[in-house]
Amino acid sequence: MSKEVSEEGQTHSHGKDYVDPPPAPLLDLGELKSWSFYRALIAEFIATLLFLYVTVATVIGHKKQTGPCDGVGLLGIAWAFGGMIFVLVYCTAGISGGHINPAVTFGLFLARKVSLVRAVGYMIAQCLGAICGVGFVKAFMKTPYNTLGGELTL
């Protein structure tokens, strides 16, 4: 069943009930003058910071448990990771697209969904957010972090 979709007075009938947006420009320097661009960078920074802070702190809590019923366990870690991604993407999707990961941003750049300026800005903000998030964990949980030697693998 084909629906007709109107885009700026044009009518298309091609089997889809939506219109794909045009590809993002490769280099759009006009974004550097836009407040929404900087708001999106801040959202990506804060989301990545919160994601790393909560998830690394959860793993530290699991690693320092002594008894079988202490801590959150592996299921709690999985819920922390999944829950944080869910909440953060939901909160930032309308602001920045909810990328939260440089690999996601790079993939969307390759698909021409974001411009080079936006992709590079997002990746820098995400990397800085990750560094700050782990830095906060190290600052607030200094003894457990140093006891584990910074190793947080399961």
PDB file of C-alpha atoms in Angstrom:
ATOM      1  CA  MET A   1       0.000   0.000   0.000  1.00  0.00           C
ATOM      2  CA  SER A   2       1.676   3.166  -1.184  1.00  0.00           C
ATOM      3  CA  LYS A   3       1.003   6.489   0.489  1.00  0.00           C
ATOM      4  CA  GLU A   4       1.676   9.838  -1.069  1.00  0.00           C
ATOM      5  CA  VAL A   5       3.996  12.076   0.885  1.00  0.00           C
ATOM      6  CA  SER A   6       4.162  15.804   0.355  1.00  0.00           C
ATOM      7  CA  GLU A   7       7.416  17.683   0.736  1.00  0.00           C
ATOM      8  CA  GLU A   8       7.252  21.444   0.163  1.00  0.00           C
ATOM      9  CA  GLY A   9       4.474  21.199  -2.383  1.00  0.00           C
ATOM     10  CA  GLN A  10       5.947  18.148  -4.127  1.00  0.00           C
ATOM     11  CA  THR A  11       4.105  14.855  -4.055  1.00  0.00           C
ATOM     12  CA  HIS A  12       6.019  11.591  -4.032  1.00  0.00           C
ATOM     13  CA  SER A  13       4.583   8.112  -4.314  1.00  0.00           C
ATOM     14  CA  HIS A  14       7.352   5.608  -3.800  1.00  0.00           C
ATOM     15  CA  GLY A  15       6.084   2.991  -1.365  1.00  0.00           C
ATOM     16  CA  LYS A  16       7.238   4.806   1.793  1.00  0.00           C
ATOM     17  CA  ASP A  17       5.085   6.819   4.155  1.00  0.00           C
ATOM     18  CA  TYR A  18       7.949   9.132   5.095  1.00  0.00           C
ATOM     19  CA  VAL A  19      10.513  11.335   3.412  1.00  0.00           C
ATOM     20  CA  ASP A  20      14.203  10.765   4.100  1.00  0.00           C
ATOM     21  CA  PRO A  21      15.988  13.954   5.073  1.00  0.00           C
ATOM     22  CA  PRO A  22      18.690  15.075   2.678  1.00  0.00           C
ATOM     23  CA  PRO A  23      22.287  14.130   3.540  1.00  0.00           C
ATOM     24  CA  ALA A  24      24.052  16.464   5.943  1.00  0.00           C
ATOM     25  CA  PRO A  25      26.572  18.789   4.328  1.00  0.00           C
ATOM     26  CA  LEU A  26      30.136  17.551   4.642  1.00  0.00           C
ATOM     27  CA  LEU A  27      31.490  20.810   6.035  1.00  0.00           C
ATOM     28  CA  ASP A  28      29.014  23.242   7.565  1.00  0.00           C
ATOM     29  CA  LEU A  29      30.904  26.058   9.290  1.00  0.00           C
ATOM     30  CA  GLY A  30      27.622  27.860   9.957  1.00  0.00           C
ATOM     31  CA  GLU A  31      27.028  25.432  12.821  1.00  0.00           C
ATOM     32  CA  LEU A  32      29.833  27.082  14.781  1.00  0.00           C
ATOM     33  CA  LYS A  33      27.639  30.201  15.101  1.00  0.00           C
ATOM     34  CA  SER A  34      24.605  28.284  16.346  1.00  0.00           C
ATOM     35  CA  TRP A  35      23.693  28.014  20.034  1.00  0.00           C
ATOM     36  CA  SER A  36      22.010  24.653  19.399  1.00  0.00           C
ATOM     37  CA  PHE A  37      25.383  23.242  18.282  1.00  0.00           C
ATOM     38  CA  TYR A  38      27.029  24.189  21.584  1.00  0.00           C
ATOM     39  CA  ARG A  39      24.002  23.007  23.544  1.00  0.00           C
ATOM     40  CA  ALA A  40      24.357  19.633  21.807  1.00  0.00           C
ATOM     41  CA  LEU A  41      28.072  19.505  22.682  1.00  0.00           C
ATOM     42  CA  ILE A  42      27.255  20.173  26.336  1.00  0.00           C
ATOM     43  CA  ALA A  43      24.567  17.467  26.284  1.00  0.00           C
ATOM     44  CA  GLU A  44      26.978  14.910  24.799  1.00  0.00           C
ATOM     45  CA  PHE A  45      29.669  15.853  27.336  1.00  0.00           C
ATOM     46  CA  ILE A  46      27.343  15.536  30.336  1.00  0.00           C
ATOM     47  CA  ALA A  47      25.712  12.327  29.077  1.00  0.00           C
ATOM     48  CA  THR A  48      29.055  10.608  28.517  1.00  0.00           C
ATOM     49  CA  LEU A  49      30.347  11.857  31.871  1.00  0.00           C
ATOM     50  CA  LEU A  50      27.297  10.470  33.695  1.00  0.00           C
ATOM     51  CA  PHE A  51      27.432   7.187  31.795  1.00  0.00           C
ATOM     52  CA  LEU A  52      31.068   6.536  32.676  1.00  0.00           C
ATOM     53  CA  TYR A  53      30.698   7.739  36.258  1.00  0.00           C
ATOM     54  CA  VAL A  54      27.723   5.523  37.091  1.00  0.00           C
ATOM     55  CA  THR A  55      28.903   2.421  35.245  1.00  0.00           C
ATOM     56  CA  VAL A  56      32.511   2.508  36.487  1.00  0.00           C
ATOM     57  CA  ALA A  57      31.313   3.167  40.046  1.00  0.00           C
ATOM     58  CA  THR A  58      28.952   0.191  39.724  1.00  0.00           C
ATOM     59  CA  VAL A  59      31.788  -2.076  38.604  1.00  0.00           C
ATOM     60  CA  ILE A  60      33.956  -0.856  41.496  1.00  0.00           C
ATOM     61  CA  GLY A  61      31.089  -1.657  43.866  1.00  0.00           C
ATOM     62  CA  HIS A  62      30.903  -5.155  42.412  1.00  0.00           C
ATOM     63  CA  LYS A  63      34.675  -5.712  42.530  1.00  0.00           C
ATOM     64  CA  LYS A  64      35.006  -4.707  46.188  1.00  0.00           C
ATOM     65  CA  GLN A  65      32.269  -7.031  47.419  1.00  0.00           C
ATOM     66  CA  THR A  66      33.454  -9.680  49.873  1.00  0.00           C
ATOM     67  CA  GLY A  67      30.483 -11.995  50.284  1.00  0.00           C
ATOM     68  CA  PRO A  68      28.260 -13.675  47.710  1.00  0.00           C
ATOM     69  CA  CYS A  69      25.312 -11.404  48.560  1.00  0.00           C
ATOM     70  CA  ASP A  70      27.226  -8.128  48.723  1.00  0.00           C
ATOM     71  CA  GLY A  71      27.094  -5.581  45.929  1.00  0.00           C
ATOM     72  CA  VAL A  72      25.017  -5.530  42.797  1.00  0.00           C
ATOM     73  CA  GLY A  73      26.340  -8.610  41.007  1.00  0.00           C
ATOM     74  CA  LEU A  74      26.686  -9.098  37.283  1.00  0.00           C
ATOM     75  CA  LEU A  75      22.992  -8.552  36.658  1.00  0.00           C
ATOM     76  CA  GLY A  76      23.156  -5.229  38.495  1.00  0.00           C
ATOM     77  CA  ILE A  77      26.071  -4.154  36.315  1.00  0.00           C
ATOM     78  CA  ALA A  78      24.109  -5.064  33.196  1.00  0.00           C
ATOM     79  CA  TRP A  79      21.107  -3.106  34.465  1.00  0.00           C
ATOM     80  CA  ALA A  80      23.336  -0.118  35.265  1.00  0.00           C
ATOM     81  CA  PHE A  81      24.817  -0.075  31.759  1.00  0.00           C
ATOM     82  CA  GLY A  82      21.509  -0.651  29.971  1.00  0.00           C
ATOM     83  CA  GLY A  83      19.546   1.676  32.214  1.00  0.00           C
ATOM     84  CA  MET A  84      22.039   4.492  31.863  1.00  0.00           C
ATOM     85  CA  ILE A  85      22.096   4.219  28.076  1.00  0.00           C
ATOM     86  CA  PHE A  86      18.281   4.175  28.010  1.00  0.00           C
ATOM     87  CA  VAL A  87      17.890   7.213  30.248  1.00  0.00           C
ATOM     88  CA  LEU A  88      20.694   9.242  28.691  1.00  0.00           C
ATOM     89  CA  VAL A  89      19.642   8.611  25.096  1.00  0.00           C
ATOM     90  CA  TYR A  90      16.061   9.471  26.041  1.00  0.00           C
ATOM     91  CA  CYS A  91      17.183  12.716  27.694  1.00  0.00           C
ATOM     92  CA  THR A  92      19.592  13.836  24.971  1.00  0.00           C
ATOM     93  CA  ALA A  93      17.890  12.573  21.801  1.00  0.00           C
ATOM     94  CA  GLY A  94      16.009  15.816  21.278  1.00  0.00           C
ATOM     95  CA  ILE A  95      19.080  17.957  21.931  1.00  0.00           C
ATOM     96  CA  SER A  96      21.953  16.165  20.230  1.00  0.00           C
ATOM     97  CA  GLY A  97      20.591  12.932  18.842  1.00  0.00           C
ATOM     98  CA  GLY A  98      21.733  10.913  21.870  1.00  0.00           C
ATOM     99  CA  HIS A  99      24.940   9.522  20.392  1.00  0.00           C
ATOM    100  CA  ILE A 100      26.930   9.205  23.681  1.00  0.00           C
ATOM    101  CA  ASN A 101      29.607   7.140  21.900  1.00  0.00           C
ATOM    102  CA  PRO A 102      32.224   8.317  19.386  1.00  0.00           C
ATOM    103  CA  ALA A 103      31.704   5.132  17.352  1.00  0.00           C
ATOM    104  CA  VAL A 104      28.009   5.960  16.938  1.00  0.00           C
ATOM    105  CA  THR A 105      28.881   9.511  15.941  1.00  0.00           C
ATOM    106  CA  PHE A 106      31.445   8.279  13.407  1.00  0.00           C
ATOM    107  CA  GLY A 107      28.916   5.852  11.927  1.00  0.00           C
ATOM    108  CA  LEU A 108      26.341   8.611  11.561  1.00  0.00           C
ATOM    109  CA  PHE A 109      28.974  10.821   9.947  1.00  0.00           C
ATOM    110  CA  LEU A 110      29.775   8.082   7.425  1.00  0.00           C
ATOM    111  CA  ALA A 111      26.041   7.773   6.707  1.00  0.00           C
ATOM    112  CA  ARG A 112      25.973  11.566   6.144  1.00  0.00           C
ATOM    113  CA  LYS A 113      23.500  12.155   8.973  1.00  0.00           C
ATOM    114  CA  VAL A 114      25.801  14.682  10.706  1.00  0.00           C
ATOM    115  CA  SER A 115      28.328  17.131   9.289  1.00  0.00           C
ATOM    116  CA  LEU A 116      32.077  16.873   9.838  1.00  0.00           C
ATOM    117  CA  VAL A 117      32.058  19.873  12.184  1.00  0.00           C
ATOM    118  CA  ARG A 118      29.315  18.345  14.334  1.00  0.00           C
ATOM    119  CA  ALA A 119      30.917  14.882  14.296  1.00  0.00           C
ATOM    120  CA  VAL A 120      34.328  16.170  15.393  1.00  0.00           C
ATOM    121  CA  GLY A 121      32.748  18.379  18.060  1.00  0.00           C
ATOM    122  CA  TYR A 122      30.666  15.498  19.410  1.00  0.00           C
ATOM    123  CA  MET A 123      33.659  13.144  19.499  1.00  0.00           C
ATOM    124  CA  ILE A 124      35.782  15.681  21.378  1.00  0.00           C
ATOM    125  CA  ALA A 125      32.953  16.353  23.861  1.00  0.00           C
ATOM    126  CA  GLN A 126      32.363  12.613  24.347  1.00  0.00           C
ATOM    127  CA  CYS A 127      36.045  11.858  24.955  1.00  0.00           C
ATOM    128  CA  LEU A 128      36.356  14.753  27.407  1.00  0.00           C
ATOM    129  CA  GLY A 129      33.171  13.609  29.154  1.00  0.00           C
ATOM    130  CA  ALA A 130      34.547  10.080  29.475  1.00  0.00           C
ATOM    131  CA  ILE A 131      37.835  11.352  30.917  1.00  0.00           C
ATOM    132  CA  CYS A 132      36.012  13.572  33.417  1.00  0.00           C
ATOM    133  CA  GLY A 133      33.570  10.809  34.386  1.00  0.00           C
ATOM    134  CA  VAL A 134      36.362   8.374  35.222  1.00  0.00           C
ATOM    135  CA  GLY A 135      38.268  11.215  36.897  1.00  0.00           C
ATOM    136  CA  PHE A 136      35.274  11.840  39.169  1.00  0.00           C
ATOM    137  CA  VAL A 137      35.160   8.145  40.062  1.00  0.00           C
ATOM    138  CA  LYS A 138      38.856   8.222  40.890  1.00  0.00           C
ATOM    139  CA  ALA A 139      38.413  11.405  42.957  1.00  0.00           C
ATOM    140  CA  PHE A 140      35.309  10.291  44.883  1.00  0.00           C
ATOM    141  CA  MET A 141      36.231   6.604  45.297  1.00  0.00           C
ATOM    142  CA  LYS A 142      39.987   6.983  45.684  1.00  0.00           C
ATOM    143  CA  THR A 143      40.666   4.029  47.996  1.00  0.00           C
ATOM    144  CA  PRO A 144      38.659   1.385  46.084  1.00  0.00           C
ATOM    145  CA  TYR A 145      39.982   2.692  42.767  1.00  0.00           C
ATOM    146  CA  ASN A 146      43.604   2.520  43.930  1.00  0.00           C
ATOM    147  CA  THR A 147      43.078  -0.852  45.640  1.00  0.00           C
ATOM    148  CA  LEU A 148      41.895  -2.337  42.368  1.00  0.00           C
ATOM    149  CA  GLY A 149      44.804  -0.670  40.585  1.00  0.00           C
ATOM    150  CA  GLY A 150      42.454   1.013  38.152  1.00  0.00           C
ATOM    151  CA  GLU A 151      41.526  -2.389  36.703  1.00  0.00           C
ATOM    152  CA  LEU A 152      37.779  -2.644  36.351  1.00  0.00           C
ATOM    153  CA  THR A 153      37.324  -5.635  34.095  1.00  0.00           C
ATOM    154  CA  LEU A 154      35.119  -8.502  35.141  1.00  0.00           C
TER     155      LEU A 154
END
